[in-house]
Coordinates of N, CA and C in Angstrom, one line a residue:
K1 N -112.2 -18.4 -18.5 CA -112.1 -17.1 -19.5 C -110.7 -16.7 -18.7
A2 N -109.4 -16.7 -17.4 CA -108.6 -16.5 -17.7 C -108.2 -18.1 -17.2
A3 N -108.5 -19.1 -17.5 CA -107.3 -20.2 -17.9 C -107.2 -20.6 -18.7
L4 N -108.2 -19.7 -19.7 CA -108.0 -19.9 -21.3 C -106.6 -19.0 -21.3
Q5 N -106.8 -17.9 -21.0 CA -105.8 -16.5 -21.6 C -104.5 -16.9 -20.2
N6 N -104.7 -18.0 -19.7 CA -103.4 -18.3 -18.4 C -102.6 -19.8 -20.1
V7 N -103.6 -20.0 -19.9 CA -102.1 -20.9 -21.2 C -102.5 -20.8 -22.6
K8 N -102.7 -19.5 -23.0 CA -101.3 -18.3 -24.3 C -100.8 -18.0 -23.8
S9 N -100.4 -17.8 -22.0 CA -99.2 -16.6 -22.1 C -98.4 -18.3 -21.6
H10 N -99.1 -19.0 -21.1 CA -97.7 -20.6 -20.9 C -98.4 -21.2 -21.5
P11 N -97.7 -21.5 -23.1 CA -98.4 -22.6 -23.6 C -98.1 -24.2 -23.6
V12 N -96.3 -23.7 -23.1 CA -95.8 -25.5 -23.1 C -96.2 -25.9 -22.7
L13 N -95.7 -25.2 -21.5 CA -95.2 -26.4 -19.4 C -96.0 -25.9 -18.4
G14 N -97.0 -24.4 -19.1 CA -97.9 -24.6 -18.2 C -97.6 -23.0 -16.7
S15 N -98.6 -22.3 -16.3 CA -97.5 -21.5 -14.5 C -97.4 -22.5 -13.7
G16 N -97.2 -24.0 -13.8 CA -96.8 -25.1 -12.8 C -98.1 -25.3 -12.2
P17 N -97.8 -26.1 -11.4 CA -99.1 -27.0 -10.5 C -99.5 -25.8 -9.2
G18 N -100.3 -26.2 -8.7 CA -101.4 -25.9 -8.3 C -101.0 -24.8 -8.4
T19 N -101.0 -23.7 -9.6 CA -100.4 -22.0 -9.5 C -101.7 -21.7 -9.8
F20 N -102.7 -22.6 -10.0 CA -103.8 -21.3 -11.5 C -104.3 -20.5 -10.7
S21 N -104.2 -20.8 -8.9 CA -104.9 -18.8 -8.0 C -103.9 -17.3 -8.5
I22 N -102.6 -18.3 -9.0 CA -102.2 -16.8 -8.7 C -102.5 -15.5 -10.0
P23 N -101.9 -16.2 -11.5 CA -102.5 -15.8 -11.9 C -104.2 -15.5 -12.3
Y24 N -104.6 -15.9 -12.0 CA -106.4 -16.1 -11.8 C -107.1 -14.5 -10.6
K25 N -105.5 -14.1 -10.0 CA -105.6 -12.8 -9.3 C -106.0 -11.8 -10.2
R26 N -104.9 -11.6 -10.9 CA -104.1 -10.7 -11.6 C -105.9 -10.8 -13.4
L27 N -106.8 -11.9 -13.2 CA -106.6 -12.0 -14.5 C -108.6 -11.7 -14.6
K28 N -108.9 -12.2 -13.3 CA -110.1 -12.0 -13.0 C -110.8 -10.6 -12.8
A29 N -112.0 -10.5 -13.3 CA -113.0 -9.2 -12.7 C -113.2 -8.7 -11.5
P30 N -113.1 -7.6 -11.4 CA -113.2 -7.0 -9.8 C -114.0 -7.6 -8.9
E31 N -115.4 -7.9 -9.4 CA -116.7 -8.5 -9.3 C -116.7 -9.6 -8.4
A32 N -115.7 -11.1 -9.6 CA -115.2 -11.9 -9.1 C -115.6 -12.3 -8.4
E33 N -115.3 -14.0 -7.9 CA -114.7 -14.5 -6.7 C -113.8 -15.3 -7.1
M34 N -113.3 -15.3 -5.2 CA -111.3 -14.9 -6.0 C -111.6 -17.1 -5.6
A35 N -110.9 -17.9 -6.9 CA -111.0 -19.3 -7.6 C -109.9 -19.8 -7.1
R36 N -109.6 -20.6 -6.5 CA -108.1 -22.0 -6.4 C -107.7 -22.3 -8.0
L37 N -108.7 -23.0 -8.3 CA -108.7 -24.4 -9.5 C -109.8 -24.0 -10.0
T38 N -109.8 -24.3 -11.4 CA -110.8 -23.9 -12.7 C -112.3 -25.1 -12.7
H39 N -112.1 -25.6 -11.7 CA -113.7 -25.8 -12.2 C -113.9 -27.2 -13.4
N40 N -112.5 -27.2 -13.7 CA -112.6 -28.1 -14.5 C -111.2 -28.9 -14.8
D41 N -111.0 -30.6 -14.9 CA -109.9 -31.0 -14.7 C -109.0 -30.8 -16.4
Y42 N -109.3 -30.6 -17.1 CA -108.9 -31.5 -17.7 C -108.3 -29.4 -18.4
L43 N -108.7 -28.8 -18.3 CA -108.5 -26.7 -18.1 C -107.6 -26.2 -17.4
E44 N -107.9 -27.4 -16.0 CA -106.5 -27.2 -15.0 C -105.1 -27.8 -15.5
Q45 N -105.5 -29.1 -15.9 CA -104.3 -29.5 -16.8 C -103.1 -28.0 -17.6
A46 N -104.1 -27.2 -18.7 CA -104.2 -27.5 -19.5 C -103.0 -25.6 -19.2
T47 N -104.0 -25.3 -18.4 CA -103.8 -24.4 -16.8 C -101.5 -24.8 -16.5
D48 N -102.2 -25.6 -15.6 CA -101.0 -26.3 -14.8 C -100.1 -26.3 -15.6
S49 N -99.9 -27.6 -16.1 CA -99.2 -28.5 -17.5 C -98.8 -28.4 -19.7
G50 N -99.7 -26.8 -19.2 CA -99.3 -26.7 -20.8 C -100.6 -27.2 -21.8
I51 N -100.7 -26.8 -22.6 CA -100.8 -28.2 -23.7 C -100.8 -29.6 -24.0
I52 N -99.1 -29.8 -24.3 CA -98.4 -31.0 -24.1 C -99.0 -31.8 -22.5
G53 N -98.9 -31.3 -20.8 CA -99.7 -32.2 -20.2 C -100.4 -32.2 -20.6
C54 N -101.7 -31.3 -21.1 CA -103.6 -31.7 -21.3 C -103.7 -32.4 -22.2
I55 N -103.4 -32.7 -22.9 CA -102.7 -33.5 -24.3 C -102.3 -34.8 -23.8
A56 N -101.8 -34.4 -23.2 CA -101.3 -35.8 -21.9 C -102.1 -36.6 -21.6
F57 N -102.2 -35.5 -20.7 CA -103.8 -35.9 -19.6 C -104.7 -36.6 -20.7
S58 N -105.1 -35.8 -22.2 CA -106.8 -35.7 -21.4 C -106.4 -37.2 -22.7
A59 N -105.6 -37.3 -23.8 CA -106.2 -38.6 -25.0 C -105.2 -40.5 -23.3
F60 N -104.3 -39.6 -22.0 CA -105.4 -40.9 -21.4 C -106.4 -41.5 -20.9
I61 N -107.3 -39.8 -21.2 CA -108.5 -40.7 -20.1 C -109.0 -41.2 -21.3
V62 N -109.2 -40.3 -22.5 CA -110.4 -40.5 -23.4 C -110.1 -41.7 -24.0
G63 N -108.4 -42.4 -23.9 CA -107.8 -43.1 -25.0 C -108.2 -44.8 -24.7
S64 N -107.7 -44.8 -23.0 CA -108.5 -45.3 -21.6 C -110.0 -45.8 -21.9
L65 N -110.9 -45.3 -21.6 CA -112.1 -44.9 -22.2 C -112.8 -46.1 -23.1
V66 N -112.0 -45.4 -24.5 CA -112.2 -46.4 -25.7 C -112.4 -47.9 -25.4
L67 N -110.9 -48.1 -25.3 CA -110.1 -48.3 -25.7 C -110.6 -49.7 -24.6
L68 N -110.8 -49.4 -23.2 CA -111.3 -50.4 -22.2 C -112.8 -51.0 -22.8
Y69 N -113.5 -50.3 -23.4 CA -115.2 -50.1 -23.5 C -115.5 -51.5 -24.1
R70 N -114.1 -52.5 -25.4 CA -114.9 -52.9 -25.8 C -114.6 -54.4 -24.6
K71 N -113.6 -54.0 -24.2 CA -113.1 -55.3 -23.3 C -113.5 -54.9 -22.1
S72 N -114.8 -54.3 -21.3 CA -115.5 -54.6 -20.3 C -116.8 -55.6 -20.7
I73 N -117.0 -54.8 -22.0 CA -118.2 -55.5 -21.9 C -117.7 -57.1 -22.1
Q74 N -116.1 -57.4 -22.9 CA -116.2 -59.0 -22.9 C -116.2 -59.3 -21.4
N75 N -115.9 -59.0 -20.1 CA -115.4 -59.1 -19.3 C -116.3 -59.4 -18.2
G76 N -117.7 -58.8 -18.7 CA -118.5 -59.2 -17.6 C -119.5 -58.1 -17.2
W77 N -120.1 -58.5 -16.3 CA -121.4 -56.7 -16.0 C -120.5 -56.2 -15.2
F78 N -119.7 -56.6 -14.1 CA -118.9 -56.6 -12.8 C -117.2 -55.3 -13.8
S79 N -116.9 -55.5 -15.1 CA -115.9 -55.2 -15.5 C -116.5 -53.9 -16.2
F80 N -118.0 -54.1 -16.8 CA -118.8 -52.9 -17.9 C -119.3 -51.7 -16.3
L81 N -120.0 -52.3 -15.2 CA -120.1 -51.4 -14.8 C -119.2 -50.5 -14.5
L82 N -118.2 -51.3 -13.6 CA -117.1 -50.3 -13.7 C -116.0 -49.1 -14.4
W83 N -116.2 -49.1 -15.7 CA -116.2 -49.0 -16.8 C -117.2 -47.7 -17.4
A84 N -118.3 -48.0 -16.9 CA -119.4 -46.9 -17.4 C -119.7 -45.6 -15.7
G85 N -119.1 -46.3 -14.5 CA -118.9 -45.8 -13.6 C -117.3 -45.0 -14.2
L86 N -116.7 -45.1 -14.7 CA -115.1 -44.2 -14.4 C -115.8 -43.5 -15.9
F87 N -116.7 -43.2 -16.7 CA -116.8 -42.6 -17.9 C -117.2 -41.4 -17.4
G88 N -118.8 -42.4 -16.1 CA -119.3 -40.9 -15.4 C -118.3 -40.1 -14.8
W89 N -117.3 -40.5 -14.1 CA -116.7 -40.3 -12.8 C -115.9 -38.9 -14.6
C90 N -115.2 -39.6 -15.4 CA -114.2 -38.1 -16.3 C -115.5 -37.5 -16.8
L91 N -117.2 -38.1 -17.1 CA -117.8 -37.2 -18.1 C -117.6 -35.8 -16.6
Q92 N -117.9 -35.8 -15.7 CA -117.5 -35.3 -14.6 C -116.8 -34.4 -14.4
A93 N -115.9 -34.9 -14.8 CA -114.3 -33.7 -14.5 C -114.5 -32.6 -15.3
F94 N -115.6 -32.5 -16.3 CA -115.4 -31.5 -17.5 C -116.3 -30.2 -16.3
I95 N -117.0 -30.3 -15.5 CA -117.2 -29.5 -14.2 C -117.1 -29.8 -12.8
E96 N -116.0 -30.3 -12.4 CA -115.7 -30.8 -11.5 C -114.3 -31.1 -11.1
F97 N -113.5 -30.4 -10.8 CA -111.7 -30.6 -10.1 C -111.4 -31.7 -9.9
G98 N -112.3 -33.3 -9.4 CA -112.0 -34.5 -8.3 C -111.0 -35.1 -8.8
L99 N -110.2 -34.8 -10.6 CA -109.4 -36.1 -10.1 C -107.9 -34.9 -10.0
Y100 N -108.6 -33.5 -9.7 CA -106.6 -32.5 -9.6 C -106.5 -33.4 -7.5
I101 N -108.1 -33.8 -7.7 CA -107.1 -34.2 -5.7 C -106.2 -35.4 -6.0
P102 N -105.4 -35.5 -5.2 CA -104.9 -36.6 -5.1 C -106.0 -37.8 -4.2
A103 N -106.7 -37.3 -3.7 CA -107.6 -38.3 -2.7 C -108.5 -38.8 -3.9
S104 N -108.8 -38.7 -3.9 CA -110.2 -39.1 -5.1 C -109.8 -39.5 -6.0
A105 N -108.1 -38.7 -6.7 CA -108.7 -39.4 -7.8 C -107.5 -40.9 -7.8
W106 N -107.3 -41.1 -7.0 CA -105.7 -42.8 -7.0 C -107.0 -43.2 -7.2
P107 N -108.4 -43.5 -6.9 CA -109.0 -45.0 -7.0 C -110.0 -44.9 -8.6
V108 N -109.8 -43.6 -9.6 CA -110.0 -43.4 -10.3 C -108.8 -44.3 -11.5
F109 N -107.2 -44.1 -10.8 CA -106.6 -44.7 -11.4 C -106.1 -46.1 -10.9
L110 N -106.5 -45.9 -10.6 CA -106.6 -47.4 -9.9 C -107.3 -48.8 -10.4
F111 N -109.0 -47.6 -10.7 CA -110.1 -48.5 -11.5 C -109.2 -48.2 -13.0
F112 N -109.0 -47.5 -13.3 CA -108.6 -47.8 -14.5 C -107.2 -49.1 -14.7
G113 N -106.0 -49.4 -13.7 CA -105.5 -50.1 -14.2 C -106.0 -51.6 -13.9
L114 N -107.3 -52.4 -13.0 CA -107.9 -52.9 -12.6 C -108.5 -53.8 -14.1
L115 N -109.0 -51.9 -14.9 CA -110.0 -53.3 -16.1 C -108.2 -52.9 -17.3
W116 N -107.5 -52.6 -17.5 CA -105.9 -52.2 -17.8 C -105.4 -53.8 -17.3
G117 N -106.0 -54.2 -16.4 CA -105.2 -55.1 -15.9 C -105.7 -57.2 -15.6
E118 N -107.1 -56.5 -16.6 CA -107.9 -58.4 -16.9 C -106.6 -58.4 -17.9
T119 N -106.5 -59.7 -17.6 CA -106.1 -61.3 -19.0 C -106.4 -61.2 -19.8
R120 N -108.3 -62.4 -18.7 CA -108.6 -63.4 -19.2 C -110.3 -63.2 -19.0
V121 N -111.2 -63.2 -19.4 CA -112.6 -63.2 -19.4 C -113.1 -64.3 -17.9
W122 N -114.0 -63.7 -17.4 CA -114.7 -63.9 -16.2 C -115.3 -65.1 -15.9
N123 N -115.5 -66.3 -15.1 CA -116.5 -66.7 -15.4 C -116.7 -67.1 -14.3
H124 N -118.2 -65.4 -14.3 CA -119.6 -66.1 -13.6 C -121.1 -65.4 -13.7
P125 N -122.0 -65.4 -13.6 CA -123.0 -65.4 -13.6 C -123.8 -64.2 -14.5
F126 N -122.5 -63.0 -13.8 CA -123.3 -61.6 -14.5 C -122.3 -61.5 -15.9
Q127 N -122.4 -61.6 -16.9 CA -121.5 -61.5 -17.9 C -122.8 -61.6 -19.5
L128 N -122.7 -60.3 -20.1 CA -123.2 -59.4 -20.6 C -123.7 -60.3 -22.3
R129 N -123.2 -61.4 -22.0 CA -123.4 -62.6 -22.9 C -124.4 -63.7 -23.2

């Protein structure tokens, strides 16, 4: 609720990277526990970067997952399992903030890059075909 209120008050550019706790301190209920992050990567992007940043981030994630699905099936089990892991990781981002922490986000974007960079179908015994 506080994150959505922050997005409403800073819709275009957000409140800035890592600043959710500042408006949350003002907006939270008195009995609520203090939080530094929203516990949702996509909502965190909206509060920090605004609606434009949230749309760009979400479009990259969703677009990559959708476009890489077919490519991963064509390239065999390894690619498909890597895609499935990324799909689960990005779903978990709705209830956690793992993509906001650089050390845990880097592998996600590394694996996206690995799948995007595949130019040929691998010849190995574990292909889906």
